[in-house]
CSV table of C-alpha atoms in Angstrom, one decimal:
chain,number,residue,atom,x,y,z
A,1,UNK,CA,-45.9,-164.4,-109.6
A,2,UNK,CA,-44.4,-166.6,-106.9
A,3,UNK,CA,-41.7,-169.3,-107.9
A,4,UNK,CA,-40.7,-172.6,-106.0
A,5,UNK,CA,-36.7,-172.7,-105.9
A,6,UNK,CA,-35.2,-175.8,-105.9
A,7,UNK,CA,-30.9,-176.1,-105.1
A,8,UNK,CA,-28.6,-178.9,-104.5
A,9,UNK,CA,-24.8,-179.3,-104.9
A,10,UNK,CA,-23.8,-182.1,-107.3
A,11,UNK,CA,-20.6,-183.9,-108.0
A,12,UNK,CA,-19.8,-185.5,-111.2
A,13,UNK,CA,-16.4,-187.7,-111.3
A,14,UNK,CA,-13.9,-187.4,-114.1
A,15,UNK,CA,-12.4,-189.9,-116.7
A,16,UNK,CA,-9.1,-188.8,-115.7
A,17,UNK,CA,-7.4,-186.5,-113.5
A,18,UNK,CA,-7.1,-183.1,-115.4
A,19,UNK,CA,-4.2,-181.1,-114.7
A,20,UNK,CA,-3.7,-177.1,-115.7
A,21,UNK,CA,-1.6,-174.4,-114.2
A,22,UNK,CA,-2.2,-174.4,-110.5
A,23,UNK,CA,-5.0,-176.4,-110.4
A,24,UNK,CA,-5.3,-179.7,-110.7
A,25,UNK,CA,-9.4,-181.4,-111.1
A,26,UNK,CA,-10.5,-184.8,-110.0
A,27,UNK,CA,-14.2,-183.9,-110.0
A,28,UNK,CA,-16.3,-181.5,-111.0
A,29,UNK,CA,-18.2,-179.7,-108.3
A,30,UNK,CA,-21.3,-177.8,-109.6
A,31,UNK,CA,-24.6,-176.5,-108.0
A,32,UNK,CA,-27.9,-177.4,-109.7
A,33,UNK,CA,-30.9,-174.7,-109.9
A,34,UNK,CA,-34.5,-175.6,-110.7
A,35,UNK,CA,-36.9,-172.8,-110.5
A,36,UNK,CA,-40.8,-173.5,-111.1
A,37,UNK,CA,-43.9,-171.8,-112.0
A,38,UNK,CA,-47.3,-172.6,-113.1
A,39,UNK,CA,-46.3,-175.8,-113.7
A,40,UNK,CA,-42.8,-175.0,-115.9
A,41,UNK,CA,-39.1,-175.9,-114.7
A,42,UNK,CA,-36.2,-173.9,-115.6
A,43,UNK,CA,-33.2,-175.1,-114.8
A,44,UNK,CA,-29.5,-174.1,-114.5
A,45,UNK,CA,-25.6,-175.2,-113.4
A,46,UNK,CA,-23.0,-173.4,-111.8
A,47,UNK,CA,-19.5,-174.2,-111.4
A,48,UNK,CA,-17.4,-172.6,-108.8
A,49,UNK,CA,-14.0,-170.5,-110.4
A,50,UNK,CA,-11.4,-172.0,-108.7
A,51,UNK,CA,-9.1,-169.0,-109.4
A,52,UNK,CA,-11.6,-167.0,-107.3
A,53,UNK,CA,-11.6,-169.5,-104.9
A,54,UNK,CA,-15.4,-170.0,-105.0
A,55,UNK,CA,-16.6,-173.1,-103.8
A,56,UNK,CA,-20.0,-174.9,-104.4
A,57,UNK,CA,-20.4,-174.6,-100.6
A,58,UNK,CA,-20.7,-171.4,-100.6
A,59,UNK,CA,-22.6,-170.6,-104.2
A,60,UNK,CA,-25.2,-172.5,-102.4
A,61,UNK,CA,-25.1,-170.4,-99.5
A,62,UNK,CA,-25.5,-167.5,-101.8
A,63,UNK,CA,-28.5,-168.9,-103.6
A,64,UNK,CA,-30.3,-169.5,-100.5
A,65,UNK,CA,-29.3,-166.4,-99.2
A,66,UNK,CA,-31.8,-164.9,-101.8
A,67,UNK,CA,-34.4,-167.4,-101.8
A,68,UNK,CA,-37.2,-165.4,-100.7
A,69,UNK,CA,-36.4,-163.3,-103.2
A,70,UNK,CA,-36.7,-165.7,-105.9
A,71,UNK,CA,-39.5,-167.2,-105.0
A,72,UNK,CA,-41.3,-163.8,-105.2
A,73,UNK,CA,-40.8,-164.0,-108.9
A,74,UNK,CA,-37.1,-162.5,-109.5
A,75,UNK,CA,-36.7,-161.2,-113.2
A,76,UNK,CA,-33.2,-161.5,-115.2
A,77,UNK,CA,-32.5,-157.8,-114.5
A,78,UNK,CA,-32.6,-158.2,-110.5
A,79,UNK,CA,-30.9,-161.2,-110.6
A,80,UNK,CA,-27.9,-159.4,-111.8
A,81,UNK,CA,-27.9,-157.0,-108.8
A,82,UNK,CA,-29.2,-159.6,-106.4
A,83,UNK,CA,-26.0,-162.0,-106.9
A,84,UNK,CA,-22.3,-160.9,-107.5
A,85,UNK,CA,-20.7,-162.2,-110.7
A,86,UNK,CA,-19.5,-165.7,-110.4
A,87,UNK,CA,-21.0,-169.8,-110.7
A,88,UNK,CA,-23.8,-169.0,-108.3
A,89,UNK,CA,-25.7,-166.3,-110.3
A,90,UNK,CA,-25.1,-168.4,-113.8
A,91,UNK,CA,-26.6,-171.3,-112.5
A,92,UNK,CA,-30.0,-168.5,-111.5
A,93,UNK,CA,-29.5,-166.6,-114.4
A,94,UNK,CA,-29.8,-169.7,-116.9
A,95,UNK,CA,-32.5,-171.1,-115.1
A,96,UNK,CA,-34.6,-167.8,-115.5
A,97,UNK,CA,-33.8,-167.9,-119.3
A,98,UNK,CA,-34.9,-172.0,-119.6
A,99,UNK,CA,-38.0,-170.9,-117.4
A,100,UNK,CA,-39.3,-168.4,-119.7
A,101,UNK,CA,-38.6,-170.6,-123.2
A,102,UNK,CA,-41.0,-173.2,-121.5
A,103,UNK,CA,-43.6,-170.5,-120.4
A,104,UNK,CA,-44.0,-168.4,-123.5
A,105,UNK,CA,-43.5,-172.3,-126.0
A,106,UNK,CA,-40.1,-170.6,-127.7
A,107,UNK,CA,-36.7,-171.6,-127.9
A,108,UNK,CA,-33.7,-169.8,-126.9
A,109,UNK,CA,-32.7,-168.7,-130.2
A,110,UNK,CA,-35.9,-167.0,-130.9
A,111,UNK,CA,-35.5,-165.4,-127.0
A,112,UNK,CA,-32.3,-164.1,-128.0
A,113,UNK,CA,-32.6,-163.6,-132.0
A,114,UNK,CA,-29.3,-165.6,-132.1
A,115,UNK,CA,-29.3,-168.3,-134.7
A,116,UNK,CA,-28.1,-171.9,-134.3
A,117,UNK,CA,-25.6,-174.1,-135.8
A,118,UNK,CA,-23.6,-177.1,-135.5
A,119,UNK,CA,-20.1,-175.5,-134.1
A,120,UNK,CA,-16.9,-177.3,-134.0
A,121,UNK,CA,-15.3,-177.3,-130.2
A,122,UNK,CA,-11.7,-178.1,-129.0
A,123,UNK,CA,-10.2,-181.3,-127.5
A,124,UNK,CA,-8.4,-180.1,-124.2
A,125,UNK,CA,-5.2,-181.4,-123.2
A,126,UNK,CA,-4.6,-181.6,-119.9
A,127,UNK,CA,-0.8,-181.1,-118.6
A,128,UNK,CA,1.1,-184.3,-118.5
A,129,UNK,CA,4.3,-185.8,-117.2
A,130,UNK,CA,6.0,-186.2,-120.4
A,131,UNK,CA,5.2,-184.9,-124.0
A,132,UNK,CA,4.5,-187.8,-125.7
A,133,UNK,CA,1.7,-188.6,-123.4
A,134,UNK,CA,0.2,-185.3,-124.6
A,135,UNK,CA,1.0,-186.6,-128.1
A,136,UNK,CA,-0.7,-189.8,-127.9
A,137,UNK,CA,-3.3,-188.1,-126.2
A,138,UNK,CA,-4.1,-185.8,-129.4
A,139,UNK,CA,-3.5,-188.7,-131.8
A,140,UNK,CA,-6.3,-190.5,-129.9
A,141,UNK,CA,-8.7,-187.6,-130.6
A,142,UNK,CA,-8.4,-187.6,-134.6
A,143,UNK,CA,-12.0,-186.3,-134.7
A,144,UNK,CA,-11.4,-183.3,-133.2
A,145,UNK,CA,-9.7,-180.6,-135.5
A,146,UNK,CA,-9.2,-178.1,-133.1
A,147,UNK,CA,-6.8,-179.2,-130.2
A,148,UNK,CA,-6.2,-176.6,-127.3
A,149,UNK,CA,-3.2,-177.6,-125.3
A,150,UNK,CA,-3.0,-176.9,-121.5
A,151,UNK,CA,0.9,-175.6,-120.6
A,152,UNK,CA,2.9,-174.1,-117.6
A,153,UNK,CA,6.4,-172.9,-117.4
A,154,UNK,CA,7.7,-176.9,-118.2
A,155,UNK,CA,8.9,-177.3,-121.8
A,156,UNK,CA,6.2,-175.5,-123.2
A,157,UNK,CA,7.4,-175.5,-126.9
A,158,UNK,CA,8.7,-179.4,-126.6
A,159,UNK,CA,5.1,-180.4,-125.5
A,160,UNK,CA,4.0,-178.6,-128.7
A,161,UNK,CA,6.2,-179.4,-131.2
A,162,UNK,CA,5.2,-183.1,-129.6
A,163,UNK,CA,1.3,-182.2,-130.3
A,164,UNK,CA,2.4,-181.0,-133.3
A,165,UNK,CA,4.2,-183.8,-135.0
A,166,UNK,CA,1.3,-186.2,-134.1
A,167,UNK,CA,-1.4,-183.8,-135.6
A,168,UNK,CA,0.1,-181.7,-138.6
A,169,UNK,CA,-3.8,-181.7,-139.8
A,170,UNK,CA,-5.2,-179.7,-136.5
A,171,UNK,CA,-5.4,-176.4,-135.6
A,172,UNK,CA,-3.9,-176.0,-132.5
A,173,UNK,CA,-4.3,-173.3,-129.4
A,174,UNK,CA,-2.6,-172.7,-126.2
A,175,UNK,CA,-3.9,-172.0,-122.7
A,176,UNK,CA,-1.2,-171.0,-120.4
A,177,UNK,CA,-3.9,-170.5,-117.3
A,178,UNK,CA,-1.6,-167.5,-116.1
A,179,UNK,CA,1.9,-169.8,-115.9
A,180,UNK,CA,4.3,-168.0,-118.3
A,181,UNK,CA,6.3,-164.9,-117.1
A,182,UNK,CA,6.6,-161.7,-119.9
A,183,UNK,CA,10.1,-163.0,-120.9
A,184,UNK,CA,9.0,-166.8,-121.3
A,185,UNK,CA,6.3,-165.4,-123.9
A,186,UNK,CA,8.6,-163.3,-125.4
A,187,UNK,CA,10.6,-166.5,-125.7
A,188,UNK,CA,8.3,-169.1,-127.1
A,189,UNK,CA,6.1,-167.0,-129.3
A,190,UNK,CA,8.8,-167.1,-132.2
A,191,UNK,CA,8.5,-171.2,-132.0
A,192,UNK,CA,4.7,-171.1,-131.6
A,193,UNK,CA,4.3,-169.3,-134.6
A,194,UNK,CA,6.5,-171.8,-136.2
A,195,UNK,CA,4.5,-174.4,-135.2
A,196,UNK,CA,1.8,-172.7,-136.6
A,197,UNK,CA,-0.1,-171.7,-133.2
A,198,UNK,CA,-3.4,-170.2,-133.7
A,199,UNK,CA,-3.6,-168.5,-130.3
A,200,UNK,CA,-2.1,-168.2,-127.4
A,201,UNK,CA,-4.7,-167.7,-124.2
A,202,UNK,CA,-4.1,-166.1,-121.2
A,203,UNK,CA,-0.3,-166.2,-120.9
A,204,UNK,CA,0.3,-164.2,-117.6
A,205,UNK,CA,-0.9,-163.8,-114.4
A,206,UNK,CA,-4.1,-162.1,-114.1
A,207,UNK,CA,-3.2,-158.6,-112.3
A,208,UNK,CA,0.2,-158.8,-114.0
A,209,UNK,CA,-0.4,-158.5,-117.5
A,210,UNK,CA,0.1,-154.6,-117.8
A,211,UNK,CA,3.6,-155.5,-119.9
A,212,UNK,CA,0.9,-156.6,-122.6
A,213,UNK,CA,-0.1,-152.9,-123.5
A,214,UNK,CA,1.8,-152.0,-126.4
A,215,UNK,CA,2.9,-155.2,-127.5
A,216,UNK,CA,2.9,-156.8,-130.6
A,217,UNK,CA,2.6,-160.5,-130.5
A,218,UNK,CA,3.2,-162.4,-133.4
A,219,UNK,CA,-0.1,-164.9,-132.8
A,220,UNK,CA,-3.1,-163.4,-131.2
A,221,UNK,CA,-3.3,-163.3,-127.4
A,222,UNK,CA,-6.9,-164.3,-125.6
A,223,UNK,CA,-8.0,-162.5,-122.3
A,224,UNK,CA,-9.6,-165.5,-119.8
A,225,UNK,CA,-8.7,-165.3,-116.2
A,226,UNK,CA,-8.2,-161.3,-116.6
A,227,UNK,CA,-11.6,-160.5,-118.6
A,228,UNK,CA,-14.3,-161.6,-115.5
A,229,UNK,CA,-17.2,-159.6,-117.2
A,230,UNK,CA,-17.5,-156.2,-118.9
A,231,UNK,CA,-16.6,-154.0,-115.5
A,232,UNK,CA,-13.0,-155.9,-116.8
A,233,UNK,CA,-13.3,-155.5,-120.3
A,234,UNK,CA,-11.2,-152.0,-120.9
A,235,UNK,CA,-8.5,-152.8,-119.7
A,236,UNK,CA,-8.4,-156.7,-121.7
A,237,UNK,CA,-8.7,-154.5,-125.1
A,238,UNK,CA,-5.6,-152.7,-124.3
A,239,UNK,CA,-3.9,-155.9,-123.6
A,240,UNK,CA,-5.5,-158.9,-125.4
A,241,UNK,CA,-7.1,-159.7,-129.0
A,242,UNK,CA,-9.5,-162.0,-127.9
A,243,UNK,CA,-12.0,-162.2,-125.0
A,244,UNK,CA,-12.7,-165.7,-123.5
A,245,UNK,CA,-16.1,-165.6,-122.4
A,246,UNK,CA,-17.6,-168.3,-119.5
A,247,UNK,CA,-20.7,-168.3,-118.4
A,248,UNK,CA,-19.7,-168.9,-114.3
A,249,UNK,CA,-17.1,-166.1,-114.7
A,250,UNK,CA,-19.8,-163.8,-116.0
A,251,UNK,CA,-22.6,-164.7,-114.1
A,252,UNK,CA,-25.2,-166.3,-116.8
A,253,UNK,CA,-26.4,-165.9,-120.3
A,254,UNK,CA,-27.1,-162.3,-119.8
A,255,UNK,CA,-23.9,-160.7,-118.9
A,256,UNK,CA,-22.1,-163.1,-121.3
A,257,UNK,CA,-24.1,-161.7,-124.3
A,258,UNK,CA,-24.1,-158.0,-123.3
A,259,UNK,CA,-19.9,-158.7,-122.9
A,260,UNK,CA,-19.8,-160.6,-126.2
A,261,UNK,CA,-21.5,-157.4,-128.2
A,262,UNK,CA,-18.9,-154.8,-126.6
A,263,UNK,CA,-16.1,-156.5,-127.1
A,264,UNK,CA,-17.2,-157.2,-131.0
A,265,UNK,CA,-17.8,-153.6,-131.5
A,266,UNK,CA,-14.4,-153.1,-129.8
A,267,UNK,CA,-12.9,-155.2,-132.8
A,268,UNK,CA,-11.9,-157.8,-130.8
A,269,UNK,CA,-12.1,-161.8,-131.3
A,270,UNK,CA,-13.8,-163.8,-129.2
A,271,UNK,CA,-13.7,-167.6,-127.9
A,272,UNK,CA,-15.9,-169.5,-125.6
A,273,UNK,CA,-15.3,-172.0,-122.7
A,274,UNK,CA,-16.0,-173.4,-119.8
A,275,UNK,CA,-15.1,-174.7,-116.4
A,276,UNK,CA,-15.9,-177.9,-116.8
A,277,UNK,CA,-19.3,-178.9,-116.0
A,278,UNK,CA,-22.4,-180.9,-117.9
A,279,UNK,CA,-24.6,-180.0,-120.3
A,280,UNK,CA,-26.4,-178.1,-118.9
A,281,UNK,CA,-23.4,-175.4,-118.9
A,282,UNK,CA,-22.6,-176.5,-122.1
A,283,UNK,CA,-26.0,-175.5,-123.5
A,284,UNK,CA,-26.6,-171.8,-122.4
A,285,UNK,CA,-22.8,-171.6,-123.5
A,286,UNK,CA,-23.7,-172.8,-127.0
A,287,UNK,CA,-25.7,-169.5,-127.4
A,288,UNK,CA,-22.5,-167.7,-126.9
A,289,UNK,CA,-21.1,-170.0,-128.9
A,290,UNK,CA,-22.6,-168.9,-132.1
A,291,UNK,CA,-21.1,-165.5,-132.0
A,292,UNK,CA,-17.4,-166.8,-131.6
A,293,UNK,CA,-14.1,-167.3,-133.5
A,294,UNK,CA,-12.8,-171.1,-131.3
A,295,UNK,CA,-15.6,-173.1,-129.4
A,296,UNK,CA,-14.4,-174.5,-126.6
A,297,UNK,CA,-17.0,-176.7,-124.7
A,298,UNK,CA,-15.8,-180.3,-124.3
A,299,UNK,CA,-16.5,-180.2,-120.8
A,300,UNK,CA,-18.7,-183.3,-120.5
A,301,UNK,CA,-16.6,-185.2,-122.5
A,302,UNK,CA,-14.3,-185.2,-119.5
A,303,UNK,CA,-16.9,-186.6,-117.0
A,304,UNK,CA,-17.5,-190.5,-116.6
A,305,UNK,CA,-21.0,-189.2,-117.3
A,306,UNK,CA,-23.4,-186.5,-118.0
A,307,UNK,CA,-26.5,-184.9,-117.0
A,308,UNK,CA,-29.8,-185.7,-119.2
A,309,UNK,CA,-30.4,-185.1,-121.5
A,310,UNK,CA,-27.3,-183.6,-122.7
A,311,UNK,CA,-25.5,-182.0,-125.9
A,312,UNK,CA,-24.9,-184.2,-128.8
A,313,UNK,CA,-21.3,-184.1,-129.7
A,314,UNK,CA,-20.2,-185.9,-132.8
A,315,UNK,CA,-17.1,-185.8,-135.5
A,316,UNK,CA,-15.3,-182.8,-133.2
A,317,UNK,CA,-18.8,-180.7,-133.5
A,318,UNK,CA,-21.0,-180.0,-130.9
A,319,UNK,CA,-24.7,-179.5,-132.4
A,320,UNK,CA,-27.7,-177.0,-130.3
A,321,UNK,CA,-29.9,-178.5,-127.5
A,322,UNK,CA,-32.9,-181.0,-128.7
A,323,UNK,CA,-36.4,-180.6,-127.7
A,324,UNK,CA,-37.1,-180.7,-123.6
A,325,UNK,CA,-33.5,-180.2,-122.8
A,326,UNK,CA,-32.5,-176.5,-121.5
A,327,UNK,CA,-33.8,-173.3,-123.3
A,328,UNK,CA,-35.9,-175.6,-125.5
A,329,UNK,CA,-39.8,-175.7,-125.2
């Protein structure tokens, strides 16, 4: 059956710049899919990985590259050999999945036989100047019980000791975004743990984390930048004890589920985020989110506004899509 393809880049501006290893985000760049057929709309949103250096010029470019192809009436399955991984090819992929919920009147849970709950999600710190503006920043956010700080090579334990002393009642994990070096880790695990650290995400530099094999961290150590999809995945469980699974770095719902069973029967833990983006990431992510240790989908709350409808988020939770909104009949 013949679809009608529908793509546009979209930019969505930030409360405040956000400021990680490397990278630094003032907006949020995504590209916006709509497919149709027989009168239903799917729709989905990528968002480029910067580390890859995609950009939502050219996820468009790819997209349209295989128009014809979609609009021939792509399935899931070819999608996945039709696109490389990446933001392009989630923003296709989820729009295939909210397409067929509307057609066949189901939801996404029953699609996927995962089941739905109200999940609690982080409250991202972004790197600041100073400590204590990461401080008041986490006092501000006394609703959210799970605070994931954002560090580089700068005073790493000072910033959360800082976090610390201004929320004794949260669990806290790290995201180095590939900024420490092996001896630096060595070096700050010891007061992490002290600080009671719950995790410790992606301290080196993806490529350059073969020092990991073999060692024994005090606090668990979370794969993002070097686990992509599951052609990564050996090597992560030699390395990491947790898999960070995003949708863009995977290329949609259906690589992200087939990643999140292998690396549970591996044994390992496993988190979900994002890279930024609206709610319409957040919701396919949410699916993933179900089958994961730390939620980590406060994207929109970092946008001036969202798409809508969008995810309800409420007392640090994040609750499933309503009725009419993505993978929801």
């Amino acid at each position: 059956m013949t679809m009608r393809l529908s793509v546009h880049r979209a930019s969505w501006p930030m409360t405040a710049r956000f400021v990680i290893t490397g990278h630094v985000f003032d907006s949020l760049e995504a590209v916006v899919v709509a497919v149709e057929q027989d009168g239903k709309v799917g729709r989905g949103e990528g968002v480029p990985v910067y580390y890859l250096q995609e950009r939502s010029e050219e996820m468009l470019e790819q997209i349209e590259a295989i128009r014809p192809a979609i609009e021939a009436g792509v399935s899931r399955s070819e999608i996945q050999e039709l696109l490389p991984h990446g933001g392009a090819r989630n923003a296709v992929d989820c729009a295939l999945w909210d397409l067929e919920a509307k057609q066949k009147q189901v939801s996404i849970w029953e699609l996927t036989g995962v089941e739905p709950r109200q999940r609690r999600t982080a409250f991202t710190l972004g790197i600041q100047e100073r400590p204590e503006l990461m401080a008041e920043q986490a006092a501000r956010a006394r609703d959210y019980s799970l605070i994931k700080i954002k560090l580089n090579d700068v005073d790493p334990v000072e910033r959360v000791t800082a976090v610390r002393a201004a929320r004794p009642d949260a669990e806290i994990i790290i995201d180095a975004n590939q900024g420490f070096s092996f001896d630096l880790l060595k070096s700050v695990l010891g007061p992490f743990a002290d600080l009671n650290v719950a995790m410790v995400e992606q301290p080196l530099p993806r490529g350059a984390d073969e020092a990991l094999e073999g060692f024994s961290s005090p606090i668990p150590l979370c794969a993002d930048e070097s686990c992509l999809h599951r052609g990564e995945l050996q090597a992560a469980l030699q390395r990491y004890d947790m898999i960070n699974i995003k949708l863009d770095k995977t290329g949609g719902l259906t690589e992200a589920l087939a990643l999140a069973r292998e690396a549970r029967e591996a044994g390992k833990g496993l988190m979900v985020g994002n890279m930024l983006g609206t709610s319409l990431s957040m919701a396919p992510a949410f699916v993933i989110a179900q089958l994961c240790d730390f939620v980590d989908l406060d994207g929109p709350l970092n946008l001036k506004s969202d798409a809508m409808p969008s995810m309800h988020y409420r007392g640090g939770a994040v609750e499933a899509p309503r009725s009419q909104f993505w993978g929801c009949p």
